[in-house]
XYZ file of C-alpha atoms in Angstrom:
484
model
C 0.000 0.000 0.000
C 1.427 3.434 -0.838
C 0.312 6.999 -1.500
C 1.000 8.105 -5.042
C -0.231 11.716 -4.923
C 1.213 13.616 -1.998
C 0.062 17.133 -1.217
C 3.044 17.896 1.023
C 4.933 19.873 -1.632
C 1.829 21.863 -2.469
C 1.276 22.628 1.197
C 4.849 23.856 1.530
C 4.670 26.112 -1.542
C 1.249 27.437 -0.634
C 2.468 28.218 2.832
C 5.419 30.138 1.506
C 3.201 31.975 -0.969
C 0.847 32.901 1.815
C 3.648 34.477 3.806
C 4.622 36.607 0.813
C 1.033 37.812 0.411
C 0.790 38.792 4.039
C 3.730 41.168 3.636
C 1.980 44.305 2.493
C -1.328 42.679 1.477
C -4.688 42.022 3.161
C -5.484 39.162 0.779
C -6.818 35.971 2.325
C -4.435 33.017 2.208
C -5.490 30.305 -0.244
C -7.090 27.117 1.104
C -4.503 24.415 1.766
C -5.457 20.797 1.062
C -5.472 18.683 4.214
C -3.480 15.505 4.604
C -5.471 12.340 3.947
C -7.279 10.730 6.836
C -8.456 7.662 4.943
C -7.598 4.409 6.639
C -8.355 0.836 5.581
C -8.707 -2.323 7.654
C -5.729 -4.659 7.511
C -7.632 -7.129 5.332
C -7.618 -4.568 2.484
C -3.990 -4.510 1.481
C -1.493 -5.237 -1.265
C -1.665 -8.798 -2.656
C -5.257 -9.336 -1.550
C -7.720 -11.542 -3.413
C -11.249 -10.302 -4.061
C -14.168 -12.636 -4.713
C -14.896 -12.865 -8.422
C -18.117 -11.781 -10.143
C -19.567 -10.242 -7.020
C -20.541 -6.984 -5.445
C -17.864 -6.882 -2.742
C -17.806 -4.404 0.134
C -14.881 -2.069 0.723
C -14.829 -0.068 3.932
C -12.658 2.015 6.198
C -12.435 5.300 8.066
C -11.862 8.950 7.270
C -12.908 12.292 8.726
C -16.636 12.543 9.532
C -18.551 13.687 6.474
C -15.610 13.224 4.100
C -16.138 12.172 0.503
C -14.283 8.932 -0.204
C -13.678 7.638 -3.713
C -12.719 4.131 -4.779
C -11.374 3.391 -8.255
C -10.977 -0.148 -9.618
C -8.414 -0.642 -12.372
C -10.112 -3.707 -13.892
C -12.899 -1.519 -15.253
C -11.648 2.027 -14.485
C -14.861 2.639 -12.611
C -15.219 5.219 -9.836
C -17.351 4.738 -6.742
C -17.928 7.303 -4.014
C -19.585 7.675 -0.637
C -19.485 9.908 2.417
C -18.219 8.838 5.817
C -20.699 8.931 8.675
C -20.525 10.917 11.899
C -17.883 8.585 13.307
C -15.784 8.646 10.139
C -16.766 5.151 9.006
C -17.567 4.572 5.347
C -18.548 1.594 3.240
C -19.393 0.965 -0.400
C -19.538 -1.956 -2.801
C -17.569 -2.515 -5.994
C -18.244 -4.931 -8.814
C -15.638 -7.573 -9.591
C -15.076 -9.336 -12.929
C -14.356 -12.999 -13.666
C -11.302 -14.498 -12.012
C -7.947 -13.637 -13.535
C -4.234 -13.817 -12.814
C -3.902 -10.231 -14.026
C -2.711 -8.020 -11.144
C -4.956 -5.027 -10.606
C -4.980 -1.960 -8.384
C -7.686 -0.577 -6.135
C -7.361 3.102 -5.260
C -9.028 4.720 -2.248
C -8.863 8.476 -1.879
C -10.174 11.456 0.020
C -7.339 14.012 -0.301
C -4.548 11.633 -1.185
C -4.707 8.304 -2.965
C -4.056 5.050 -1.154
C -3.264 2.443 -3.775
C -3.581 -1.293 -3.163
C -1.370 -3.130 -5.622
C -1.106 -6.639 -7.035
C -4.786 -7.359 -6.352
C -6.140 -10.580 -7.864
C -9.727 -11.573 -8.555
C -10.537 -15.184 -7.672
C -12.109 -17.413 -5.052
C -11.914 -16.424 -1.376
C -12.399 -18.836 1.528
C -12.175 -18.308 5.283
C -10.305 -21.033 7.217
C -11.212 -21.248 10.903
C -11.192 -23.586 13.886
C -8.632 -24.785 16.403
C -5.125 -26.233 16.295
C -5.675 -28.656 13.433
C -6.529 -25.655 11.254
C -3.773 -23.606 12.853
C -1.110 -26.264 12.159
C 1.256 -24.731 9.594
C 2.797 -26.392 6.576
C 6.092 -26.492 8.481
C 4.368 -28.540 11.212
C 4.441 -28.142 14.966
C 7.483 -29.023 17.055
C 7.895 -32.791 16.802
C 4.733 -33.039 14.679
C 5.334 -32.925 10.910
C 2.857 -32.442 8.113
C 2.944 -35.463 5.838
C 4.262 -34.377 2.442
C 4.849 -30.883 3.769
C 8.494 -30.411 2.689
C 7.774 -31.526 -0.870
C 4.655 -29.359 -1.088
C 6.546 -26.328 0.216
C 9.351 -26.854 -2.305
C 6.779 -26.755 -5.127
C 4.630 -24.001 -3.674
C 5.830 -20.998 -5.674
C 2.449 -19.831 -6.947
C 1.226 -16.211 -6.992
C -2.266 -17.597 -7.551
C -2.473 -18.887 -3.958
C -2.492 -16.267 -1.208
C -3.121 -16.284 2.515
C -3.998 -13.629 5.097
C -3.361 -14.807 8.652
C -5.385 -12.992 11.317
C -3.449 -12.217 14.490
C -4.826 -13.729 17.681
C -7.072 -11.423 19.706
C -9.358 -12.478 22.553
C -11.819 -9.729 23.477
C -15.119 -9.220 25.281
C -16.100 -6.514 22.785
C -16.261 -6.670 18.976
C -13.137 -5.307 17.292
C -13.224 -3.207 14.126
C -9.847 -4.307 12.809
C -7.275 -7.066 13.050
C -3.611 -7.554 12.263
C -2.219 -9.507 9.341
C -0.849 -9.278 5.816
C -1.579 -10.987 2.503
C 1.245 -13.331 1.462
C 1.664 -15.072 -1.879
C 2.671 -18.726 -1.763
C 6.385 -19.456 -2.155
C 9.100 -21.398 -0.348
C 9.583 -18.520 2.086
C 5.946 -17.886 3.039
C 4.185 -21.229 2.587
C 5.741 -22.873 5.690
C 3.588 -20.514 7.807
C 0.345 -21.124 5.859
C -2.375 -23.238 7.440
C -1.625 -26.727 6.111
C -5.251 -27.798 5.844
C -6.088 -24.530 4.125
C -3.124 -24.703 1.766
C -3.993 -28.175 0.480
C -7.618 -27.052 0.099
C -6.540 -24.008 -1.911
C -4.019 -25.912 -4.005
C -6.603 -28.402 -5.270
C -9.094 -25.616 -6.073
C -6.391 -23.623 -7.845
C -5.209 -26.604 -9.891
C -8.709 -27.757 -10.808
C -10.481 -24.453 -11.441
C -7.385 -22.591 -12.705
C -8.271 -19.444 -10.776
C -6.529 -17.555 -7.961
C -7.509 -18.657 -4.464
C -7.305 -16.434 -1.405
C -7.372 -17.858 2.114
C -8.284 -15.804 5.171
C -6.860 -17.851 8.005
C -8.414 -17.069 11.373
C -8.006 -19.933 13.835
C -6.770 -20.453 17.386
C -5.273 -23.519 19.071
C -7.272 -25.133 21.894
C -10.296 -23.001 21.055
C -13.846 -24.036 21.858
C -16.700 -23.472 19.445
C -18.504 -21.072 21.782
C -15.523 -18.709 21.611
C -16.291 -18.224 17.895
C -19.975 -17.436 18.454
C -21.791 -14.129 18.884
C -23.643 -13.175 22.080
C -26.950 -13.367 20.202
C -26.338 -16.970 19.149
C -25.679 -17.930 22.788
C -28.420 -15.930 24.485
C -30.545 -18.972 25.361
C -27.672 -21.319 26.229
C -27.127 -20.704 29.956
C -24.166 -23.088 30.058
C -22.203 -20.563 27.975
C -22.293 -17.174 29.742
C -20.988 -14.234 27.748
C -18.310 -12.103 29.466
C -19.301 -8.539 30.311
C -15.731 -7.226 30.054
C -12.196 -8.392 29.400
C -11.815 -8.919 33.142
C -14.427 -11.691 32.879
C -12.459 -13.681 30.298
C -11.444 -16.896 32.034
C -10.042 -18.719 29.011
C -8.705 -16.621 26.178
C -9.323 -19.499 23.748
C -12.548 -20.813 25.231
C -14.646 -18.114 26.860
C -17.818 -17.522 24.823
C -17.656 -14.882 22.049
C -14.067 -13.730 22.652
C -12.557 -15.081 19.426
C -15.550 -14.042 17.369
C -15.085 -10.515 18.702
C -11.366 -10.388 18.028
C -10.888 -12.551 14.940
C -14.181 -12.840 13.000
C -15.978 -9.538 13.564
C -13.227 -7.497 11.817
C -13.744 -9.625 8.697
C -17.542 -9.625 8.518
C -18.678 -8.543 5.082
C -15.446 -9.202 3.206
C -16.359 -10.898 -0.061
C -16.032 -14.670 0.280
C -17.209 -17.834 -1.436
C -17.455 -19.859 1.769
C -15.822 -21.162 4.934
C -13.861 -24.267 5.887
C -13.719 -25.322 9.549
C -11.652 -27.814 11.569
C -12.628 -27.816 15.246
C -14.248 -30.017 17.866
C -11.531 -31.644 19.947
C -11.993 -29.085 22.743
C -15.742 -29.745 22.852
C -15.666 -33.549 22.794
C -17.250 -33.706 26.272
C -20.541 -32.073 25.187
C -21.764 -33.659 21.944
C -25.451 -32.848 22.374
C -24.763 -29.163 22.948
C -22.285 -29.109 20.065
C -25.038 -29.920 17.563
C -26.946 -26.842 18.693
C -23.932 -24.550 18.883
C -22.585 -25.553 15.468
C -25.925 -24.853 13.829
C -26.246 -21.523 15.627
C -22.721 -20.419 14.721
C -23.037 -21.213 11.024
C -26.453 -19.577 10.698
C -25.321 -16.478 12.595
C -22.191 -16.009 10.499
C -24.309 -16.283 7.362
C -26.735 -13.696 8.720
C -23.890 -11.312 9.490
C -22.354 -11.644 6.027
C -25.743 -11.129 4.437
C -24.979 -12.974 1.200
C -27.127 -16.052 1.670
C -26.320 -19.598 2.730
C -22.698 -19.715 1.633
C -21.070 -23.187 1.799
C -19.588 -24.322 5.091
C -17.364 -27.406 4.882
C -15.737 -28.964 7.901
C -13.540 -31.801 9.140
C -14.805 -34.416 11.530
C -12.316 -34.961 14.359
C -10.021 -37.963 13.942
C -9.605 -40.910 16.340
C -7.397 -39.962 19.300
C -6.575 -41.398 22.694
C -8.473 -38.882 24.823
C -8.005 -39.304 28.570
C -10.996 -37.298 29.751
C -13.415 -40.169 30.247
C -15.651 -39.158 27.333
C -16.176 -41.152 24.175
C -15.152 -38.843 21.333
C -17.193 -40.962 18.906
C -20.216 -39.150 20.334
C -18.721 -35.832 19.218
C -18.040 -37.273 15.760
C -21.684 -38.342 15.691
C -22.723 -34.823 16.673
C -20.599 -33.354 13.902
C -22.187 -35.683 11.361
C -25.617 -34.365 12.383
C -24.520 -30.942 11.169
C -25.140 -32.039 7.595
C -28.824 -32.598 8.412
C -29.452 -29.690 10.812
C -27.584 -26.991 8.893
C -28.101 -26.468 5.143
C -25.266 -26.271 2.615
C -22.716 -27.973 4.849
C -20.435 -30.915 4.158
C -18.168 -33.015 6.360
C -14.789 -34.539 5.533
C -14.294 -37.837 7.386
C -10.801 -38.527 8.799
C -11.253 -41.966 10.338
C -8.131 -43.123 8.483
C -5.847 -40.517 10.097
C -3.872 -43.197 12.000
C -2.733 -40.726 14.660
C -4.293 -41.973 17.902
C -1.348 -40.755 20.000
C -1.139 -37.288 18.454
C -4.128 -34.986 18.353
C -2.698 -33.322 15.225
C -2.827 -35.924 12.426
C -0.036 -35.392 9.886
C -2.385 -36.041 6.936
C -3.444 -32.460 6.354
C -3.500 -33.107 2.611
C -6.423 -35.497 3.113
C -8.188 -32.993 5.367
C -7.821 -30.074 2.962
C -8.418 -31.979 -0.236
C -11.501 -33.792 1.053
C -13.106 -30.456 1.851
C -11.972 -29.188 -1.551
C -13.708 -32.134 -3.205
C -16.925 -31.102 -1.451
C -16.431 -27.577 -2.788
C -15.627 -28.684 -6.332
C -18.712 -30.889 -6.495
C -21.282 -28.905 -4.524
C -20.147 -25.280 -4.827
C -18.592 -25.327 -8.279
C -20.853 -27.979 -9.794
C -18.184 -30.318 -11.124
C -19.515 -33.735 -12.102
C -17.831 -37.076 -11.560
C -16.092 -36.278 -8.267
C -16.753 -38.741 -5.438
C -16.590 -36.393 -2.493
C -18.865 -37.624 0.289
C -18.233 -40.442 2.763
C -21.114 -42.928 3.114
C -23.833 -42.555 5.740
C -26.170 -45.172 7.143
C -29.277 -45.422 4.998
C -31.087 -48.310 6.670
C -30.681 -51.076 9.241
C -32.361 -54.447 8.773
C -32.216 -57.870 10.397
C -32.221 -61.176 8.498
C -32.242 -63.960 11.067
C -28.944 -63.745 12.977
C -27.549 -61.282 10.454
C -27.703 -57.500 10.727
C -27.612 -55.703 7.392
C -26.526 -52.061 7.262
C -27.185 -50.322 3.959
C -25.283 -47.113 3.148
C -25.981 -44.115 0.977
C -23.267 -42.300 -1.024
C -21.081 -45.347 -1.600
C -20.262 -44.385 -5.167
C -20.750 -46.503 -8.260
C -18.483 -49.366 -7.108
C -19.469 -49.807 -3.459
C -17.396 -50.533 -0.381
C -14.134 -52.366 0.259
C -12.052 -53.452 3.238
C -8.950 -53.342 1.031
C -8.262 -56.918 2.009
C -7.812 -56.060 5.679
C -9.395 -57.936 8.567
C -12.401 -56.071 9.959
C -12.262 -55.859 13.764
C -14.152 -52.717 14.733
C -17.784 -53.810 14.439
C -19.814 -54.775 17.486
C -23.378 -56.082 17.656
C -25.988 -56.258 20.417
C -29.295 -57.909 21.107
C -32.183 -56.751 23.278
C -29.973 -56.959 26.371
C -27.885 -54.058 25.002
C -24.648 -55.934 25.533
C -22.275 -55.436 22.620
C -20.100 -58.266 21.340
C -17.282 -58.324 18.770
C -18.733 -59.066 15.362
C -17.716 -60.341 11.974
C -18.459 -57.962 9.128
C -18.408 -58.335 5.359
C -18.872 -55.457 2.920
C -20.673 -56.180 -0.337
C -21.766 -53.440 -2.681
C -23.407 -50.741 -0.591
C -24.084 -53.043 2.381
C -22.189 -54.478 5.315
C -23.343 -57.795 6.771
C -22.677 -58.101 10.519
C -23.097 -61.101 12.860
C -21.808 -62.707 16.020
C -22.280 -66.216 17.452
C -23.092 -64.511 20.747
C -26.101 -62.602 19.393
C -29.029 -64.621 18.089
C -31.379 -61.694 17.455
C -29.497 -58.492 16.523
C -30.940 -55.156 17.584
C -28.063 -52.730 17.107
C -24.674 -52.378 15.386
C -21.765 -50.081 16.102
C -18.621 -49.392 14.091
C -15.461 -47.698 15.398
C -17.580 -46.236 18.163
C -14.805 -45.402 20.605
C -11.897 -42.993 20.867
C -9.221 -44.811 18.910
C -10.692 -47.329 16.442
C -9.734 -46.395 12.885
C -11.152 -46.901 9.426
C -11.377 -50.400 7.983
C -13.917 -49.846 5.220
C -13.642 -47.370 2.333
C -15.464 -46.472 -0.837
C -13.832 -48.046 -3.869
C -14.514 -44.873 -5.812
C -12.745 -41.973 -4.169
C -11.180 -44.007 -1.347
C -13.208 -42.250 1.347
C -13.456 -43.862 4.801
C -16.673 -45.021 6.368
C -17.423 -42.797 9.381
C -17.900 -44.240 12.857
C -21.583 -44.839 13.593
C -24.144 -46.578 15.752
C -27.649 -47.668 14.868
C -28.862 -47.288 18.476
C -29.279 -44.232 20.691
C -28.496 -45.907 23.990
């Protein structure tokens, strides 16, 4: 960002000229242009990506009542508005189809503030907790699988990321900290790994620039990302009255929304990807409600309709808190039925039960990208959705579970022994079961259960995927057919 028309020299000359007039003259000194007071939020900066073919808001601050002009180089169009009594202003500009052509966006009141190297493309917000925060370089002692190779090949001005600085606040903030970075071997190590792999697949497939707005926080709870209004009838989640009432900077209700989402509200986006839930695994029933509330409230605030919201289901992990995290995975799966235009990436094959940060961030990012390519961008022929239970039937001693979304070629165990099914009768006692996938069904039985009533699969903290779709290689999620 830089000013390209500076009035300083004019001010100096006019001042000198005024002094000469005052010597022996009663003439009034000429008006001197004031220095610019226009200021933009951090998200509007050099290297930014604007959402294509949209009416995207641009906003900022100036003197109260000032006339602010915005000029877009892609169509040489001028827009103008006046700032309100507090100096805040906002207008909308029209964007063209995506392009790798670098543009400028000029904002002016007295001087011009020029944003350079602006691309038009697809913009996605990446949010959640540490598994979204995890950078391409990995955490200490916790690598990202394929990260070094991906970083070495990451030089791509068509992928850009803005990382929002962490702020925990009891009051909504108007601005944040951060800068837009283009992907290269120097910057990519700090990009969100899940977000980067998501963006890379979109960029390669759609051949358009992709901008990521990365706003996540390790150890954060979902309620910290919610507004006070979305929590007003959930007494278990009291909203802090002031910063002094913040007990957990990553978990107190509303504090991360206030500091890290509110400054972004309105920025032109296509949708949001989300990877969170580990910190809420002890309250699955409440999570269903909070997830739905959060997504709907964010959509209301953006005011652009039901934009897509894709998310990762938490992976198997050896939790030591006494709660069965499979219940939280079940709660997350319900999000696809309670909240419209959502899609869940299943990570039952993460194989990271002793590390809460699975190294397979490529699978996490690309599975959400496959949802986006199929559902948001309308691409045909992509198998993007893990199966879900369609029906449960009993044939004598055999339980038959039929699945939807298995693809054209059904299910496979990949030749591995299946050990993670259990089956119960009316006594509700579960026994290890034999299971055989065939087409879109799995046949389950046990010599200890004569009359099956319920089946469970991977329904504990650590059991991992054993069954996958042949088409797309997507893992079967953990599930239960009972509600005991």
